[in-house]
mmCIF file of C-alpha atoms in Angstrom:
data_model
loop_
_atom_site.group_PDB
_atom_site.id
_atom_site.type_symbol
_atom_site.label_atom_id
_atom_site.label_comp_id
_atom_site.label_asym_id
_atom_site.label_seq_id
_atom_site.Cartn_x
_atom_site.Cartn_y
_atom_site.Cartn_z
ATOM 1 C CA MET A 1 -39.328 -24.643 14.984
ATOM 2 C CA ARG A 2 -36.974 -27.027 13.235
ATOM 3 C CA PRO A 3 -37.299 -26.776 9.453
ATOM 4 C CA ALA A 4 -38.670 -29.829 7.671
ATOM 5 C CA PHE A 5 -36.081 -31.892 5.843
ATOM 6 C CA TYR A 6 -35.985 -34.859 3.503
ATOM 7 C CA ALA A 7 -35.406 -38.096 5.421
ATOM 8 C CA ASN A 8 -32.630 -40.415 4.273
ATOM 9 C CA ARG A 9 -30.937 -38.077 1.790
ATOM 10 C CA PHE A 10 -27.608 -39.360 3.092
ATOM 11 C CA ASP A 11 -28.328 -43.076 3.397
ATOM 12 C CA GLY A 12 -25.143 -44.988 2.638
ATOM 13 C CA ARG A 13 -23.037 -41.823 2.552
ATOM 14 C CA ALA A 14 -19.802 -41.412 4.513
ATOM 15 C CA VAL A 15 -19.595 -37.815 5.718
ATOM 16 C CA THR A 16 -16.774 -36.157 7.654
ATOM 17 C CA VAL A 17 -17.567 -33.016 9.654
ATOM 18 C CA THR A 18 -14.809 -30.905 11.202
ATOM 19 C CA GLY A 19 -15.414 -28.663 14.190
ATOM 20 C CA ALA A 20 -18.194 -31.055 15.154
ATOM 21 C CA ALA A 21 -18.086 -30.788 18.949
ATOM 22 C CA GLN A 22 -20.345 -27.741 19.255
ATOM 23 C CA GLY A 23 -22.184 -24.983 17.396
ATOM 24 C CA ILE A 24 -22.864 -25.300 13.676
ATOM 25 C CA GLY A 25 -20.684 -28.392 13.346
ATOM 26 C CA LEU A 26 -22.632 -30.233 16.025
ATOM 27 C CA ALA A 27 -25.958 -29.250 14.435
ATOM 28 C CA VAL A 28 -24.733 -30.460 11.035
ATOM 29 C CA ALA A 29 -23.419 -33.781 12.355
ATOM 30 C CA THR A 30 -26.651 -34.429 14.263
ATOM 31 C CA ARG A 31 -28.798 -33.615 11.256
ATOM 32 C CA LEU A 32 -26.677 -35.812 8.994
ATOM 33 C CA ALA A 33 -27.069 -38.718 11.397
ATOM 34 C CA ASP A 34 -30.835 -38.125 11.403
ATOM 35 C CA GLU A 35 -30.774 -38.351 7.598
ATOM 36 C CA GLY A 36 -28.928 -41.662 7.476
ATOM 37 C CA ALA A 37 -25.285 -40.669 7.051
ATOM 38 C CA SER A 38 -22.365 -42.533 8.568
ATOM 39 C CA VAL A 39 -20.674 -39.606 10.279
ATOM 40 C CA VAL A 40 -17.053 -39.038 11.239
ATOM 41 C CA LEU A 41 -16.747 -36.120 13.671
ATOM 42 C CA VAL A 42 -13.422 -34.295 13.971
ATOM 43 C CA ASP A 43 -12.536 -31.685 16.583
ATOM 44 C CA ARG A 44 -9.583 -30.680 18.734
ATOM 45 C CA ALA A 45 -11.794 -30.884 21.856
ATOM 46 C CA GLU A 46 -12.211 -34.210 23.642
ATOM 47 C CA LEU A 47 -15.880 -33.265 23.849
ATOM 48 C CA VAL A 48 -16.275 -34.646 20.323
ATOM 49 C CA HIS A 49 -16.137 -38.200 21.675
ATOM 50 C CA ASP A 50 -19.166 -37.486 23.890
ATOM 51 C CA VAL A 51 -21.056 -36.144 20.879
ATOM 52 C CA ALA A 52 -20.329 -39.271 18.849
ATOM 53 C CA LYS A 53 -21.413 -41.453 21.759
ATOM 54 C CA VAL A 54 -24.768 -39.659 21.952
ATOM 55 C CA LEU A 55 -25.298 -40.149 18.219
ATOM 56 C CA ARG A 56 -24.483 -43.855 18.499
ATOM 57 C CA GLU A 57 -26.932 -44.212 21.377
ATOM 58 C CA LYS A 58 -29.599 -42.811 19.037
ATOM 59 C CA GLY A 59 -28.775 -45.530 16.520
ATOM 60 C CA ALA A 60 -26.452 -43.614 14.214
ATOM 61 C CA GLU A 61 -23.115 -44.801 12.891
ATOM 62 C CA ALA A 62 -20.699 -42.217 14.296
ATOM 63 C CA HIS A 63 -16.931 -42.190 14.788
ATOM 64 C CA SER A 64 -14.954 -39.409 16.487
ATOM 65 C CA ILE A 65 -11.400 -38.163 16.006
ATOM 66 C CA THR A 66 -9.467 -35.545 17.960
ATOM 67 C CA ALA A 67 -7.059 -33.499 15.864
ATOM 68 C CA ASP A 68 -5.571 -30.014 15.690
ATOM 69 C CA LEU A 69 -6.489 -29.156 12.127
ATOM 70 C CA GLU A 70 -4.301 -26.052 12.192
ATOM 71 C CA GLN A 71 -1.443 -28.535 11.627
ATOM 72 C CA PHE A 72 -1.214 -30.354 8.294
ATOM 73 C CA THR A 73 0.017 -33.607 9.827
ATOM 74 C CA ASP A 74 -3.029 -33.763 12.116
ATOM 75 C CA ALA A 75 -5.324 -32.934 9.209
ATOM 76 C CA GLN A 76 -3.783 -35.659 7.067
ATOM 77 C CA ASP A 77 -4.025 -38.231 9.854
ATOM 78 C CA ALA A 78 -7.657 -37.305 10.572
ATOM 79 C CA ILE A 79 -8.707 -37.519 6.933
ATOM 80 C CA ASP A 80 -6.889 -40.815 6.449
ATOM 81 C CA GLU A 81 -8.592 -42.245 9.546
ATOM 82 C CA ALA A 82 -11.977 -40.960 8.376
ATOM 83 C CA ARG A 83 -11.509 -42.637 5.001
ATOM 84 C CA ALA A 84 -10.393 -45.872 6.652
ATOM 85 C CA GLN A 85 -13.697 -46.062 8.521
ATOM 86 C CA HIS A 86 -15.747 -46.620 5.371
ATOM 87 C CA GLY A 87 -13.250 -46.934 2.532
ATOM 88 C CA ARG A 88 -14.325 -43.589 1.091
ATOM 89 C CA ILE A 89 -15.328 -40.013 1.890
ATOM 90 C CA ASP A 90 -18.470 -38.953 0.081
ATOM 91 C CA VAL A 91 -18.759 -35.524 1.712
ATOM 92 C CA LEU A 92 -16.288 -33.383 3.649
ATOM 93 C CA ILE A 93 -17.746 -30.469 5.607
ATOM 94 C CA ASN A 94 -15.104 -27.994 6.769
ATOM 95 C CA ASN A 95 -16.485 -26.088 9.731
ATOM 96 C CA VAL A 96 -13.396 -25.214 11.806
ATOM 97 C CA GLY A 97 -12.844 -21.491 12.367
ATOM 98 C CA GLY A 98 -14.092 -18.524 14.298
ATOM 99 C CA THR A 99 -13.092 -15.129 15.591
ATOM 100 C CA ILE A 100 -10.669 -15.333 18.517
ATOM 101 C CA TRP A 101 -10.465 -11.619 19.315
ATOM 102 C CA ALA A 102 -12.884 -8.814 18.429
ATOM 103 C CA LYS A 103 -11.359 -5.348 18.141
ATOM 104 C CA PRO A 104 -10.363 -2.660 15.642
ATOM 105 C CA TYR A 105 -7.449 -3.773 13.479
ATOM 106 C CA GLU A 106 -4.923 -1.363 14.968
ATOM 107 C CA HIS A 107 -5.266 -3.111 18.314
ATOM 108 C CA TYR A 108 -4.259 -6.564 17.029
ATOM 109 C CA THR A 109 -0.701 -7.708 17.643
ATOM 110 C CA PRO A 110 1.159 -9.443 14.812
ATOM 111 C CA GLU A 111 0.894 -12.702 16.767
ATOM 112 C CA GLN A 112 -2.867 -12.341 17.075
ATOM 113 C CA ILE A 113 -3.237 -11.644 13.357
ATOM 114 C CA ALA A 114 -1.294 -14.801 12.548
ATOM 115 C CA ALA A 115 -3.366 -16.813 15.039
ATOM 116 C CA GLU A 116 -6.660 -15.650 13.494
ATOM 117 C CA VAL A 117 -5.560 -16.709 10.005
ATOM 118 C CA GLN A 118 -4.173 -19.965 11.366
ATOM 119 C CA ARG A 119 -7.524 -20.714 13.033
ATOM 120 C CA SER A 120 -9.937 -19.748 10.252
ATOM 121 C CA LEU A 121 -8.108 -20.471 6.985
ATOM 122 C CA PHE A 122 -5.522 -23.200 7.438
ATOM 123 C CA PRO A 123 -7.777 -25.986 8.752
ATOM 124 C CA THR A 124 -9.833 -25.734 5.559
ATOM 125 C CA LEU A 125 -6.741 -25.516 3.370
ATOM 126 C CA TRP A 126 -5.190 -28.526 5.073
ATOM 127 C CA THR A 127 -8.249 -30.799 5.102
ATOM 128 C CA CYS A 128 -9.030 -30.043 1.460
ATOM 129 C CA ARG A 129 -5.450 -30.911 0.541
ATOM 130 C CA ALA A 130 -5.537 -34.091 2.632
ATOM 131 C CA ALA A 131 -8.870 -35.272 1.228
ATOM 132 C CA LEU A 132 -8.357 -34.367 -2.413
ATOM 133 C CA PRO A 133 -6.229 -37.377 -3.464
ATOM 134 C CA HIS A 134 -8.861 -39.720 -1.981
ATOM 135 C CA LEU A 135 -11.688 -37.915 -3.785
ATOM 136 C CA ILE A 136 -9.757 -37.883 -7.071
ATOM 137 C CA ALA A 137 -9.083 -41.616 -6.769
ATOM 138 C CA GLN A 138 -12.785 -42.351 -6.300
ATOM 139 C CA ARG A 139 -13.692 -39.712 -8.908
ATOM 140 C CA SER A 140 -16.499 -38.321 -6.820
ATOM 141 C CA GLY A 141 -17.199 -36.325 -3.678
ATOM 142 C CA THR A 142 -18.412 -33.024 -2.335
ATOM 143 C CA ILE A 143 -16.582 -30.499 -0.179
ATOM 144 C CA VAL A 144 -18.675 -27.947 1.703
ATOM 145 C CA ASN A 145 -16.654 -25.163 3.301
ATOM 146 C CA VAL A 146 -18.158 -22.950 5.992
ATOM 147 C CA SER A 147 -17.102 -19.363 5.365
ATOM 148 C CA SER A 148 -18.741 -16.178 6.704
ATOM 149 C CA VAL A 149 -20.420 -12.972 5.595
ATOM 150 C CA ALA A 150 -17.984 -11.272 7.971
ATOM 151 C CA THR A 151 -15.694 -10.719 4.989
ATOM 152 C CA ARG A 152 -17.421 -7.326 5.255
ATOM 153 C CA GLY A 153 -17.577 -6.743 8.993
ATOM 154 C CA VAL A 154 -16.214 -4.571 11.764
ATOM 155 C CA ASN A 155 -13.663 -5.408 14.461
ATOM 156 C CA ARG A 156 -12.348 -8.661 12.987
ATOM 157 C CA VAL A 157 -10.215 -7.838 9.969
ATOM 158 C CA PRO A 158 -7.877 -10.872 10.275
ATOM 159 C CA TYR A 159 -10.841 -13.242 10.534
ATOM 160 C CA ALA A 160 -12.482 -11.522 7.546
ATOM 161 C CA ALA A 161 -9.288 -11.973 5.536
ATOM 162 C CA ALA A 162 -9.140 -15.654 6.476
ATOM 163 C CA LYS A 163 -12.731 -16.248 5.414
ATOM 164 C CA GLY A 164 -12.078 -14.364 2.176
ATOM 165 C CA GLY A 165 -9.361 -16.959 1.646
ATOM 166 C CA VAL A 166 -11.910 -19.729 2.187
ATOM 167 C CA ASN A 167 -14.109 -18.165 -0.508
ATOM 168 C CA ALA A 168 -11.166 -18.015 -2.933
ATOM 169 C CA LEU A 169 -10.191 -21.590 -2.118
ATOM 170 C CA THR A 170 -13.750 -22.727 -2.812
ATOM 171 C CA ALA A 171 -13.896 -21.055 -6.215
ATOM 172 C CA SER A 172 -10.409 -22.071 -7.343
ATOM 173 C CA LEU A 173 -10.549 -25.668 -6.142
ATOM 174 C CA ALA A 174 -13.958 -26.119 -7.792
ATOM 175 C CA LEU A 175 -12.327 -25.262 -11.125
ATOM 176 C CA GLU A 176 -9.587 -27.838 -10.651
ATOM 177 C CA ALA A 177 -11.704 -30.608 -9.155
ATOM 178 C CA ALA A 178 -14.714 -30.597 -11.483
ATOM 179 C CA GLN A 179 -12.962 -32.834 -14.009
ATOM 180 C CA TYR A 180 -12.905 -35.588 -11.380
ATOM 181 C CA GLY A 181 -16.605 -35.336 -10.557
ATOM 182 C CA ILE A 182 -15.917 -33.398 -7.353
ATOM 183 C CA ARG A 183 -18.018 -30.414 -6.267
ATOM 184 C CA VAL A 184 -16.638 -27.679 -3.999
ATOM 185 C CA VAL A 185 -19.099 -25.233 -2.469
ATOM 186 C CA ALA A 186 -19.475 -23.073 0.623
ATOM 187 C CA THR A 187 -21.972 -21.377 2.862
ATOM 188 C CA ALA A 188 -21.383 -17.955 4.384
ATOM 189 C CA PRO A 189 -23.245 -17.833 7.703
ATOM 190 C CA GLY A 190 -24.240 -14.576 9.296
ATOM 191 C CA GLY A 191 -24.767 -14.104 13.009
ATOM 192 C CA THR A 192 -26.079 -17.333 14.508
ATOM 193 C CA GLU A 193 -27.693 -17.954 17.882
ATOM 194 C CA ALA A 194 -26.027 -20.824 19.695
ATOM 195 C CA PRO A 195 -25.643 -22.136 23.234
ATOM 196 C CA ALA A 196 -22.710 -20.846 25.231
ATOM 197 C CA ARG A 197 -19.483 -22.414 23.991
ATOM 198 C CA ARG A 198 -18.206 -25.274 26.109
ATOM 199 C CA VAL A 199 -14.727 -24.669 24.711
ATOM 200 C CA PRO A 200 -13.885 -20.930 24.597
ATOM 201 C CA ARG A 201 -12.499 -19.394 21.422
ATOM 202 C CA GLY A 202 -9.865 -17.261 23.077
ATOM 203 C CA PRO A 203 -7.330 -17.618 25.881
ATOM 204 C CA ASP A 204 -8.383 -14.640 28.003
ATOM 205 C CA THR A 205 -11.436 -13.191 29.744
ATOM 206 C CA GLU A 206 -12.898 -10.243 27.835
ATOM 207 C CA SER A 207 -12.284 -6.755 29.209
ATOM 208 C CA GLU A 208 -15.095 -4.203 29.303
ATOM 209 C CA GLN A 209 -13.585 -2.540 26.230
ATOM 210 C CA GLU A 210 -13.496 -5.856 24.380
ATOM 211 C CA LYS A 211 -17.123 -6.520 25.303
ATOM 212 C CA ALA A 212 -18.026 -3.120 23.842
ATOM 213 C CA TRP A 213 -16.133 -3.888 20.638
ATOM 214 C CA TYR A 214 -17.930 -7.225 20.365
ATOM 215 C CA GLN A 215 -21.277 -5.485 20.823
ATOM 216 C CA GLN A 216 -20.404 -3.385 17.773
ATOM 217 C CA ILE A 217 -20.120 -6.640 15.822
ATOM 218 C CA VAL A 218 -23.545 -7.753 17.057
ATOM 219 C CA ASP A 219 -25.112 -4.405 16.170
ATOM 220 C CA GLN A 220 -23.584 -4.355 12.699
ATOM 221 C CA THR A 221 -24.613 -7.979 12.086
ATOM 222 C CA VAL A 222 -28.263 -7.292 12.912
ATOM 223 C CA ASP A 223 -28.293 -3.999 10.998
ATOM 224 C CA SER A 224 -26.851 -5.698 7.895
ATOM 225 C CA SER A 225 -29.486 -8.437 7.920
ATOM 226 C CA LEU A 226 -32.645 -7.598 6.026
ATOM 227 C CA LEU A 227 -34.506 -9.827 8.500
ATOM 228 C CA ARG A 228 -32.988 -7.873 11.430
ATOM 229 C CA ARG A 229 -32.134 -10.946 13.462
ATOM 230 C CA TYR A 230 -29.594 -13.675 14.063
ATOM 231 C CA GLY A 231 -30.115 -17.040 12.413
ATOM 232 C CA THR A 232 -30.489 -20.400 14.127
ATOM 233 C CA LEU A 233 -28.235 -23.436 14.095
ATOM 234 C CA ASP A 234 -30.928 -25.367 12.232
ATOM 235 C CA GLU A 235 -31.101 -22.683 9.535
ATOM 236 C CA GLN A 236 -27.335 -22.912 9.024
ATOM 237 C CA ALA A 237 -27.363 -26.722 9.020
ATOM 238 C CA ALA A 238 -30.206 -26.809 6.476
ATOM 239 C CA ALA A 239 -28.175 -24.836 3.929
ATOM 240 C CA ILE A 240 -25.044 -26.913 4.490
ATOM 241 C CA LEU A 241 -26.916 -30.185 4.074
ATOM 242 C CA PHE A 242 -28.627 -28.929 0.934
ATOM 243 C CA LEU A 243 -25.276 -28.124 -0.680
ATOM 244 C CA ALA A 244 -23.884 -31.481 0.477
ATOM 245 C CA SER A 245 -26.797 -33.420 -1.010
ATOM 246 C CA ASP A 246 -27.591 -34.574 -4.527
ATOM 247 C CA GLU A 247 -30.231 -31.848 -4.680
ATOM 248 C CA ALA A 248 -27.322 -29.449 -5.295
ATOM 249 C CA SER A 249 -25.652 -31.641 -7.917
ATOM 250 C CA TYR A 250 -25.435 -28.770 -10.445
ATOM 251 C CA ILE A 251 -23.897 -26.302 -7.999
ATOM 252 C CA THR A 252 -20.137 -25.910 -7.606
ATOM 253 C CA GLY A 253 -17.732 -23.046 -6.980
ATOM 254 C CA SER A 254 -20.492 -21.028 -5.291
ATOM 255 C CA VAL A 255 -20.678 -19.414 -1.856
ATOM 256 C CA LEU A 256 -24.240 -19.269 -0.472
ATOM 257 C CA PRO A 257 -24.890 -16.459 2.028
ATOM 258 C CA VAL A 258 -27.071 -17.647 4.902
ATOM 259 C CA ALA A 259 -27.449 -14.355 6.703
ATOM 260 C CA GLY A 260 -30.971 -13.007 6.402
ATOM 261 C CA GLY A 261 -30.197 -11.049 3.246
ATOM 262 C CA ASP A 262 -26.715 -9.835 4.206
ATOM 263 C CA LEU A 263 -24.477 -10.765 1.268
ATOM 264 C CA GLY A 264 -21.214 -9.965 3.032
#
């Protein structure tokens, strides 16, 4: 069942969500639209335009942008376009990232290690950097980064390192930005049930060995959760929207685990 939420918490707010074409990002963007936000959806997949169209058909104000946020120039252009839509960015939700390969560290190539960090750390670094001057100028704003409890997890060391970087970015940027009235926070999702991805994470079909390695991730994720289950997209979105809202106005620099008791 979908958790109850407060209607209209985001009335009049301009919110940008990255990685909004599917998964957690899609759930967050949809929920924000339900709560009155004007939403800008950013994703590298053209699918994001279909998502925005559906939201508009439901009566929401939604704009979509395609961008490769692993590149700073794309991130800067996307943030500038998002700001131009409403003249401000009240909330930035950084959701881009995700494991590309799942295997013990000794089996990663140097190129794969670099690609994992590029995917799960740099989009958040770049969008924070691109948005910060706008937020400083308006002397307000909230950044919610989506990290992971997989900073302590098997078969994805490069991804864990990248998400550890997101945690450090959150804490350090919160220190710098507080003087301008800007909050910087993060959630750390655990395993989350979601529909099959319409855009695959990796370039190749999984081998039987890779499927077995991924099953080890699933087993460890469930074992580490006190609730012994995966979470839902709505449970992840609820935590993100709470941190993005005025209800969390005295919270900054914190990373909230949303993983059934697994603290990562």
